[in-house]
């Protein structure tokens, strides 16, 4: 019989969060199967403590040591469950890397998630905030997921509707927060390529890369990787968690007023109003490329806060608060963090 998963005390989380913050977990354990997860959840120390499930740690800002149990999801597995003429159902273990799943889908000649290439993090974390980039969102290909209910140890299946996906939102960040642990995700991918070049820079990047005619999913993946590498810092080199804030939505009248004052203000219509790029607002407040000691605002994308090495989580949180205050003062718009601050 396999040994029960170990529960280690006082473990540094430095290599488990993409900001590279050197905080400690009171307890730390890994699980590679639903069985191991259940064994861990049955232990009295784990039952009594707060629990944090960690995937790639790419959407987290630790401002202090974590006094509970960190459970690292390492459930693996990539497989095609079934296919028909048009689509294939692909299941991925929650602990697989998201980009690994994108590469797997390209290797299987399946399309649908190539626009989401190179997003850091794991498959299990993807539905929590309905990851999105370059004209696509997880929900576009999502079929269902399986998650374990912490209080009962039972597995439950959630359809897309039951996940309540929104812009960087799901029920797992809202009403069901901290109640379920995602164990696997099933996507419905297309067997015929469906190139999505709606995001302007993809088309121009394809041209720069010398791709003429209809791009393949692999071409699109390459273009997206090219764009990401040119704008977003690689967490392996510079600590960051991608976009730190969500793009705010304002009412049409509010947008019109601001547009009269700031004619360059970009905006994208959404139901009920206009979405404004937080990066533009932050840049206008003079933050882009600013550095405070070991942390600051990325010089190529103002939405990304960075740890140049040795920064503390509280410093980054304070910087975020100052950015929120200056955007509020200049534009009367409230920014909300996209990362989970602990
Ligand atoms: N802009 C600036 N200054 C900057 C960067 C951007 O003014 O430094 C303005 C420009 O007007 C630009 C607009 O903001 O046209 C939008 O910029 P970009 O296309 O880079 O995207 P974003 O809205 O800043 C969102 C996602 C990213 C995703 C990109 C591409 C959010 C919070 N962020 O950023 O997601 O990669 O679109 O689709 O929605 C992430 O979630 O971690 C993430 C990186």
GROMACS .gro file of C-alpha atoms and ligand atoms in nm:
model
  386
    1UNK     CA    1   0.000   0.000   0.000
    2UNK     CA    2   0.131   0.348  -0.085
    3UNK     CA    3   0.245   0.548   0.220
    4UNK     CA    4   0.009   0.819   0.341
    5UNK     CA    5   0.104   1.165   0.212
    6UNK     CA    6   0.344   1.345   0.447
    7UNK     CA    7   0.244   1.655   0.640
    8UNK     CA    8   0.554   1.872   0.679
    9UNK     CA    9   0.578   2.156   0.932
   10UNK     CA   10   0.714   2.507   0.857
   11UNK     CA   11   0.781   2.483   0.485
   12UNK     CA   12   0.903   2.781   0.283
   13UNK     CA   13   0.658   2.869   0.005
   14UNK     CA   14   0.913   3.068  -0.190
   15UNK     CA   15   0.924   2.828  -0.484
   16UNK     CA   16   0.546   2.774  -0.472
   17UNK     CA   17   0.434   3.130  -0.552
   18UNK     CA   18   0.526   3.317  -0.870
   19UNK     CA   19   0.589   3.642  -0.679
   20UNK     CA   20   0.877   3.447  -0.519
   21UNK     CA   21   0.779   3.563  -0.167
   22UNK     CA   22   0.960   3.388   0.113
   23UNK     CA   23   0.679   3.310   0.354
   24UNK     CA   24   0.625   2.987   0.547
   25UNK     CA   25   0.334   2.747   0.570
   26UNK     CA   26   0.263   2.606   0.918
   27UNK     CA   27   0.188   2.275   0.743
   28UNK     CA   28   0.246   2.161   0.386
   29UNK     CA   29   0.140   1.845   0.201
   30UNK     CA   30   0.109   1.725  -0.156
   31UNK     CA   31  -0.157   1.499  -0.300
   32UNK     CA   32  -0.146   1.315  -0.631
   33UNK     CA   33  -0.487   1.148  -0.624
   34UNK     CA   34  -0.835   1.187  -0.481
   35UNK     CA   35  -0.751   0.904  -0.240
   36UNK     CA   36  -0.448   1.092  -0.106
   37UNK     CA   37  -0.649   1.410  -0.077
   38UNK     CA   38  -0.916   1.229   0.128
   39UNK     CA   39  -0.646   1.078   0.352
   40UNK     CA   40  -0.509   1.424   0.420
   41UNK     CA   41  -0.848   1.577   0.488
   42UNK     CA   42  -0.919   1.300   0.741
   43UNK     CA   43  -0.621   1.393   0.955
   44UNK     CA   44  -0.721   1.585   1.269
   45UNK     CA   45  -0.447   1.849   1.222
   46UNK     CA   46  -0.579   1.920   0.873
   47UNK     CA   47  -0.944   1.919   0.977
   48UNK     CA   48  -0.877   2.173   1.251
   49UNK     CA   49  -0.672   2.412   1.036
   50UNK     CA   50  -0.743   2.663   0.761
   51UNK     CA   51  -0.667   2.510   0.423
   52UNK     CA   52  -0.516   2.662   0.111
   53UNK     CA   53  -0.506   2.457  -0.206
   54UNK     CA   54  -0.214   2.553  -0.421
   55UNK     CA   55  -0.180   2.494  -0.792
   56UNK     CA   56   0.097   2.690  -0.957
   57UNK     CA   57   0.075   2.976  -0.703
   58UNK     CA   58   0.048   3.220  -0.992
   59UNK     CA   59  -0.242   3.427  -0.866
   60UNK     CA   60  -0.148   3.478  -0.502
   61UNK     CA   61   0.013   3.750  -0.294
   62UNK     CA   62   0.129   3.629   0.046
   63UNK     CA   63   0.161   3.920   0.290
   64UNK     CA   64   0.240   3.695   0.589
   65UNK     CA   65   0.317   3.337   0.685
   66UNK     CA   66   0.026   3.098   0.627
   67UNK     CA   67  -0.082   2.956   0.963
   68UNK     CA   68  -0.291   2.671   0.818
   69UNK     CA   69  -0.225   2.375   0.587
   70UNK     CA   70  -0.112   2.429   0.230
   71UNK     CA   71  -0.229   2.142   0.012
   72UNK     CA   72  -0.042   2.121  -0.316
   73UNK     CA   73  -0.253   1.969  -0.591
   74UNK     CA   74  -0.041   1.728  -0.797
   75UNK     CA   75  -0.317   1.522  -0.958
   76UNK     CA   76  -0.189   1.445  -1.307
   77UNK     CA   77  -0.334   1.290  -1.622
   78UNK     CA   78  -0.421   1.403  -1.975
   79UNK     CA   79  -0.657   1.196  -2.189
   80UNK     CA   80  -0.911   1.212  -2.467
   81UNK     CA   81  -1.232   1.074  -2.318
   82UNK     CA   82  -1.434   1.055  -2.639
   83UNK     CA   83  -1.474   1.225  -2.974
   84UNK     CA   84  -1.723   1.273  -3.250
   85UNK     CA   85  -1.684   1.425  -3.594
   86UNK     CA   86  -1.658   1.780  -3.464
   87UNK     CA   87  -1.528   1.777  -3.109
   88UNK     CA   88  -1.321   1.582  -2.858
   89UNK     CA   89  -1.364   1.574  -2.483
   90UNK     CA   90  -1.029   1.609  -2.310
   91UNK     CA   91  -0.985   1.547  -1.941
   92UNK     CA   92  -0.692   1.692  -1.748
   93UNK     CA   93  -0.592   1.633  -1.388
   94UNK     CA   94  -0.612   1.952  -1.182
   95UNK     CA   95  -0.239   1.944  -1.104
   96UNK     CA   96  -0.131   1.946  -1.470
   97UNK     CA   97   0.023   2.270  -1.591
   98UNK     CA   98  -0.222   2.475  -1.797
   99UNK     CA   99   0.029   2.537  -2.073
  100UNK     CA  100   0.108   2.163  -2.076
  101UNK     CA  101  -0.260   2.103  -2.154
  102UNK     CA  102  -0.246   2.362  -2.435
  103UNK     CA  103   0.056   2.183  -2.584
  104UNK     CA  104  -0.116   1.845  -2.548
  105UNK     CA  105  -0.421   1.978  -2.734
  106UNK     CA  106  -0.200   2.108  -3.016
  107UNK     CA  107  -0.022   1.771  -3.036
  108UNK     CA  108  -0.364   1.603  -3.070
  109UNK     CA  109  -0.459   1.849  -3.349
  110UNK     CA  110  -0.734   1.996  -3.133
  111UNK     CA  111  -0.816   2.364  -3.121
  112UNK     CA  112  -0.993   2.597  -2.878
  113UNK     CA  113  -0.736   2.687  -2.613
  114UNK     CA  114  -0.440   2.800  -2.828
  115UNK     CA  115  -0.520   3.166  -2.746
  116UNK     CA  116  -0.464   3.077  -2.380
  117UNK     CA  117  -0.105   2.961  -2.441
  118UNK     CA  118   0.158   3.027  -2.176
  119UNK     CA  119  -0.080   3.132  -1.899
  120UNK     CA  120   0.103   3.032  -1.581
  121UNK     CA  121  -0.067   2.806  -1.329
  122UNK     CA  122  -0.245   2.475  -1.321
  123UNK     CA  123  -0.552   2.327  -1.486
  124UNK     CA  124  -0.734   2.313  -1.151
  125UNK     CA  125  -0.691   2.685  -1.091
  126UNK     CA  126  -0.812   2.781  -1.439
  127UNK     CA  127  -1.188   2.755  -1.369
  128UNK     CA  128  -1.168   2.941  -1.036
  129UNK     CA  129  -1.115   3.267  -1.216
  130UNK     CA  130  -1.223   3.162  -1.565
  131UNK     CA  131  -0.881   3.244  -1.710
  132UNK     CA  132  -0.883   3.454  -2.025
  133UNK     CA  133  -0.650   3.618  -2.272
  134UNK     CA  134  -0.626   3.729  -2.635
  135UNK     CA  135  -0.993   3.694  -2.719
  136UNK     CA  136  -1.065   3.362  -2.543
  137UNK     CA  137  -1.179   3.248  -2.201
  138UNK     CA  138  -1.180   2.908  -2.035
  139UNK     CA  139  -1.560   2.904  -2.038
  140UNK     CA  140  -1.561   2.896  -2.422
  141UNK     CA  141  -1.438   2.534  -2.422
  142UNK     CA  142  -1.531   2.423  -2.071
  143UNK     CA  143  -1.750   2.112  -2.045
  144UNK     CA  144  -1.741   2.016  -1.676
  145UNK     CA  145  -1.519   1.968  -1.376
  146UNK     CA  146  -1.499   1.734  -1.084
  147UNK     CA  147  -1.437   1.870  -0.736
  148UNK     CA  148  -1.418   1.721  -0.390
  149UNK     CA  149  -1.635   1.874  -0.120
  150UNK     CA  150  -1.410   1.938   0.180
  151UNK     CA  151  -1.682   1.886   0.444
  152UNK     CA  152  -1.801   1.548   0.311
  153UNK     CA  153  -1.513   1.411   0.101
  154UNK     CA  154  -1.765   1.349  -0.179
  155UNK     CA  155  -1.688   1.415  -0.545
  156UNK     CA  156  -1.929   1.637  -0.733
  157UNK     CA  157  -1.953   1.726  -1.102
  158UNK     CA  158  -2.011   2.088  -1.202
  159UNK     CA  159  -2.139   2.192  -1.546
  160UNK     CA  160  -2.040   2.527  -1.697
  161UNK     CA  161  -2.367   2.679  -1.579
  162UNK     CA  162  -2.313   2.549  -1.226
  163UNK     CA  163  -1.965   2.705  -1.224
  164UNK     CA  164  -2.123   3.050  -1.271
  165UNK     CA  165  -1.843   3.182  -1.491
  166UNK     CA  166  -1.799   3.558  -1.535
  167UNK     CA  167  -1.505   3.787  -1.608
  168UNK     CA  168  -1.234   3.635  -1.388
  169UNK     CA  169  -1.512   3.492  -1.172
  170UNK     CA  170  -1.678   3.164  -1.074
  171UNK     CA  171  -1.884   3.026  -0.785
  172UNK     CA  172  -1.557   2.893  -0.641
  173UNK     CA  173  -1.446   3.252  -0.573
  174UNK     CA  174  -1.794   3.348  -0.452
  175UNK     CA  175  -2.063   3.144  -0.273
  176UNK     CA  176  -1.865   2.817  -0.276
  177UNK     CA  177  -1.530   2.970  -0.180
  178UNK     CA  178  -1.303   2.727   0.013
  179UNK     CA  179  -1.567   2.453   0.001
  180UNK     CA  180  -1.447   2.245  -0.296
  181UNK     CA  181  -1.112   2.127  -0.432
  182UNK     CA  182  -1.105   2.084  -0.808
  183UNK     CA  183  -0.964   1.742  -0.903
  184UNK     CA  184  -1.010   1.736  -1.283
  185UNK     CA  185  -1.143   1.944  -1.569
  186UNK     CA  186  -1.302   1.834  -1.900
  187UNK     CA  187  -1.286   2.059  -2.206
  188UNK     CA  188  -1.468   2.022  -2.537
  189UNK     CA  189  -1.213   2.101  -2.807
  190UNK     CA  190  -1.262   2.131  -3.182
  191UNK     CA  191  -1.124   1.880  -3.429
  192UNK     CA  192  -1.148   2.137  -3.709
  193UNK     CA  193  -0.936   2.444  -3.642
  194UNK     CA  194  -1.134   2.756  -3.557
  195UNK     CA  195  -0.880   3.037  -3.564
  196UNK     CA  196  -0.969   3.323  -3.330
  197UNK     CA  197  -0.774   3.630  -3.436
  198UNK     CA  198  -1.019   3.884  -3.291
  199UNK     CA  199  -0.750   4.035  -3.065
  200UNK     CA  200  -0.575   4.286  -3.292
  201UNK     CA  201  -0.216   4.209  -3.203
  202UNK     CA  202  -0.254   3.842  -3.303
  203UNK     CA  203  -0.312   3.932  -3.667
  204UNK     CA  204  -0.019   4.173  -3.682
  205UNK     CA  205   0.208   3.932  -3.494
  206UNK     CA  206   0.119   3.652  -3.738
  207UNK     CA  207   0.222   3.883  -4.020
  208UNK     CA  208   0.546   3.968  -3.838
  209UNK     CA  209   0.611   3.596  -3.797
  210UNK     CA  210   0.561   3.549  -4.172
  211UNK     CA  211   0.239   3.346  -4.150
  212UNK     CA  212   0.038   3.401  -4.466
  213UNK     CA  213  -0.317   3.273  -4.517
  214UNK     CA  214  -0.527   3.086  -4.263
  215UNK     CA  215  -0.326   3.037  -3.942
  216UNK     CA  216  -0.319   2.695  -3.776
  217UNK     CA  217  -0.381   2.662  -3.400
  218UNK     CA  218  -0.005   2.618  -3.359
  219UNK     CA  219   0.057   2.947  -3.544
  220UNK     CA  220  -0.186   3.122  -3.311
  221UNK     CA  221  -0.021   2.966  -3.009
  222UNK     CA  222   0.316   3.092  -3.133
  223UNK     CA  223   0.179   3.442  -3.193
  224UNK     CA  224   0.025   3.453  -2.843
  225UNK     CA  225   0.350   3.332  -2.686
  226UNK     CA  226   0.535   3.598  -2.880
  227UNK     CA  227   0.301   3.874  -2.756
  228UNK     CA  228   0.309   3.749  -2.397
  229UNK     CA  229   0.689   3.727  -2.391
  230UNK     CA  230   0.718   4.082  -2.524
  231UNK     CA  231   0.482   4.233  -2.263
  232UNK     CA  232   0.463   4.012  -1.960
  233UNK     CA  233   0.756   3.928  -1.732
  234UNK     CA  234   0.853   3.560  -1.703
  235UNK     CA  235   0.787   3.464  -1.338
  236UNK     CA  236   1.098   3.243  -1.347
  237UNK     CA  237   1.300   3.564  -1.389
  238UNK     CA  238   1.097   3.842  -1.228
  239UNK     CA  239   0.841   3.763  -0.958
  240UNK     CA  240   0.485   3.857  -1.062
  241UNK     CA  241   0.129   3.724  -1.075
  242UNK     CA  242   0.020   3.852  -1.415
  243UNK     CA  243  -0.248   4.120  -1.409
  244UNK     CA  244  -0.270   4.244  -1.052
  245UNK     CA  245  -0.604   4.421  -1.104
  246UNK     CA  246  -0.919   4.343  -1.300
  247UNK     CA  247  -1.024   4.576  -1.578
  248UNK     CA  248  -1.302   4.789  -1.425
  249UNK     CA  249  -1.644   4.843  -1.580
  250UNK     CA  250  -1.804   5.186  -1.574
  251UNK     CA  251  -2.149   5.306  -1.680
  252UNK     CA  252  -2.190   5.456  -2.027
  253UNK     CA  253  -2.258   5.809  -1.889
  254UNK     CA  254  -1.951   5.788  -1.665
  255UNK     CA  255  -1.745   5.670  -1.962
  256UNK     CA  256  -1.875   5.953  -2.182
  257UNK     CA  257  -1.782   6.212  -1.919
  258UNK     CA  258  -1.431   6.073  -1.883
  259UNK     CA  259  -1.390   6.041  -2.261
  260UNK     CA  260  -1.471   6.412  -2.301
  261UNK     CA  261  -1.191   6.489  -2.056
  262UNK     CA  262  -0.948   6.219  -2.178
  263UNK     CA  263  -1.013   6.165  -2.550
  264UNK     CA  264  -0.756   5.881  -2.567
  265UNK     CA  265  -0.935   5.675  -2.302
  266UNK     CA  266  -0.985   5.324  -2.448
  267UNK     CA  267  -1.306   5.135  -2.376
  268UNK     CA  268  -1.480   4.813  -2.481
  269UNK     CA  269  -1.859   4.786  -2.465
  270UNK     CA  270  -1.991   4.517  -2.230
  271UNK     CA  271  -2.348   4.447  -2.118
  272UNK     CA  272  -2.442   4.732  -1.885
  273UNK     CA  273  -2.150   4.963  -1.956
  274UNK     CA  274  -1.795   4.996  -2.079
  275UNK     CA  275  -1.484   4.806  -1.975
  276UNK     CA  276  -1.180   5.027  -1.936
  277UNK     CA  277  -0.822   4.893  -1.935
  278UNK     CA  278  -0.684   4.929  -1.583
  279UNK     CA  279  -0.335   4.941  -1.738
  280UNK     CA  280  -0.422   5.265  -1.917
  281UNK     CA  281  -0.556   5.427  -1.599
  282UNK     CA  282  -0.248   5.318  -1.402
  283UNK     CA  283  -0.011   5.440  -1.672
  284UNK     CA  284  -0.187   5.780  -1.683
  285UNK     CA  285  -0.125   5.811  -1.310
  286UNK     CA  286   0.247   5.780  -1.381
  287UNK     CA  287   0.306   5.436  -1.231
  288UNK     CA  288   0.432   5.243  -1.532
  289UNK     CA  289   0.793   5.130  -1.477
  290UNK     CA  290   0.806   5.288  -1.129
  291UNK     CA  291   1.028   5.112  -0.881
  292UNK     CA  292   1.022   5.127  -0.501
  293UNK     CA  293   1.325   4.941  -0.373
  294UNK     CA  294   1.282   4.578  -0.472
  295UNK     CA  295   0.932   4.600  -0.614
  296UNK     CA  296   0.741   4.808  -0.863
  297UNK     CA  297   0.522   4.830  -1.171
  298UNK     CA  298   0.633   4.645  -1.483
  299UNK     CA  299   0.775   4.875  -1.749
  300UNK     CA  300   0.596   4.706  -2.043
  301UNK     CA  301   0.252   4.641  -1.887
  302UNK     CA  302   0.126   4.871  -1.615
  303UNK     CA  303  -0.121   4.608  -1.487
  304UNK     CA  304   0.158   4.386  -1.362
  305UNK     CA  305   0.328   4.441  -1.025
  306UNK     CA  306   0.672   4.289  -0.994
  307UNK     CA  307   0.913   4.164  -0.729
  308UNK     CA  308   1.261   4.243  -0.857
  309UNK     CA  309   1.398   4.018  -0.581
  310UNK     CA  310   1.369   4.025  -0.204
  311UNK     CA  311   1.049   4.231  -0.177
  312UNK     CA  312   0.793   4.158   0.095
  313UNK     CA  313   0.429   4.087   0.020
  314UNK     CA  314   0.320   4.380   0.239
  315UNK     CA  315   0.529   4.617   0.024
  316UNK     CA  316   0.353   4.497  -0.290
  317UNK     CA  317   0.013   4.523  -0.120
  318UNK     CA  318   0.094   4.880  -0.008
  319UNK     CA  319   0.195   4.970  -0.362
  320UNK     CA  320  -0.134   4.824  -0.488
  321UNK     CA  321  -0.326   5.037  -0.235
  322UNK     CA  322  -0.142   5.351  -0.349
  323UNK     CA  323  -0.221   5.270  -0.713
  324UNK     CA  324  -0.589   5.216  -0.628
  325UNK     CA  325  -0.598   5.550  -0.441
  326UNK     CA  326  -0.440   5.747  -0.725
  327UNK     CA  327  -0.671   5.596  -0.990
  328UNK     CA  328  -0.969   5.673  -0.765
  329UNK     CA  329  -0.854   6.030  -0.719
  330UNK     CA  330  -0.778   6.101  -1.085
  331UNK     CA  331  -1.061   5.913  -1.254
  332UNK     CA  332  -1.315   5.831  -0.982
  333UNK     CA  333  -1.281   5.464  -1.074
  334UNK     CA  334  -1.229   5.188  -0.819
  335UNK     CA  335  -0.978   4.918  -0.914
  336UNK     CA  336  -1.014   4.571  -0.765
  337UNK     CA  337  -0.729   4.324  -0.729
  338UNK     CA  338  -0.746   4.017  -0.946
  339UNK     CA  339  -0.490   3.828  -0.736
  340UNK     CA  340  -0.583   3.662  -0.412
  341UNK     CA  341  -0.420   3.855  -0.125
  342UNK     CA  342  -0.347   3.645   0.184
  343LIG     N1  343  -0.250   4.969  -2.191
  343LIG     C1  344  -0.188   5.082  -2.145
  343LIG     N2  345  -0.068   5.070  -2.079
  343LIG     C2  346  -0.007   4.951  -2.061
  343LIG     C3  347  -0.069   4.834  -2.113
  343LIG     C4  348  -0.192   4.845  -2.176
  343LIG     O1  349  -0.237   5.193  -2.159
  343LIG     O2  350   0.099   4.946  -1.999
  343LIG     C5  351  -0.383   4.983  -2.255
  343LIG     C6  352  -0.380   4.990  -2.404
  343LIG     O3  353  -0.481   5.079  -2.444
  343LIG     C7  354  -0.418   4.849  -2.447
  343LIG     C8  355  -0.516   4.810  -2.338
  343LIG     O4  356  -0.462   4.871  -2.221
  343LIG     O5  357  -0.481   4.850  -2.571
  343LIG     C9  358  -0.527   4.662  -2.317
  343LIG     O6  359  -0.399   4.607  -2.291
  343LIG     P1  360  -0.371   4.452  -2.311
  343LIG     O7  361  -0.425   4.407  -2.439
  343LIG     O8  362  -0.226   4.428  -2.282
  343LIG     O9  363  -0.460   4.378  -2.205
  343LIG     P2  364  -0.507   4.412  -2.058
  343LIG    O10  365  -0.650   4.452  -2.062
  343LIG    O11  366  -0.412   4.503  -1.990
  343LIG    C10  367  -0.599   4.170  -2.022
  343LIG    C11  368  -0.589   4.060  -1.923
  343LIG    C12  369  -0.458   3.984  -1.939
  343LIG    C13  370  -0.453   3.930  -2.081
  343LIG    C14  371  -0.465   4.046  -2.179
  343LIG    C15  372  -0.472   4.002  -2.323
  343LIG    C16  373  -0.717   4.132  -1.732
  343LIG    C17  374  -0.715   4.179  -1.590
  343LIG     N3  375  -0.600   4.112  -1.788
  343LIG    O12  376  -0.498   4.265  -1.991
  343LIG    O13  377  -0.459   3.876  -1.849
  343LIG    O14  378  -0.332   3.858  -2.104
  343LIG    O15  379  -0.588   4.118  -2.153
  343LIG    O16  380  -0.595   3.947  -2.353
  343LIG    O17  381  -0.826   4.114  -1.787
  343LIG    C18  382  -0.393   3.802  -1.632
  343LIG    O18  383  -0.513   3.787  -1.608
  343LIG    O19  384  -0.304   3.777  -1.546
  343LIG    C19  385  -0.354   3.854  -1.762
  343LIG    C20  386  -0.226   3.879  -1.793
   0.00000   0.00000   0.00000
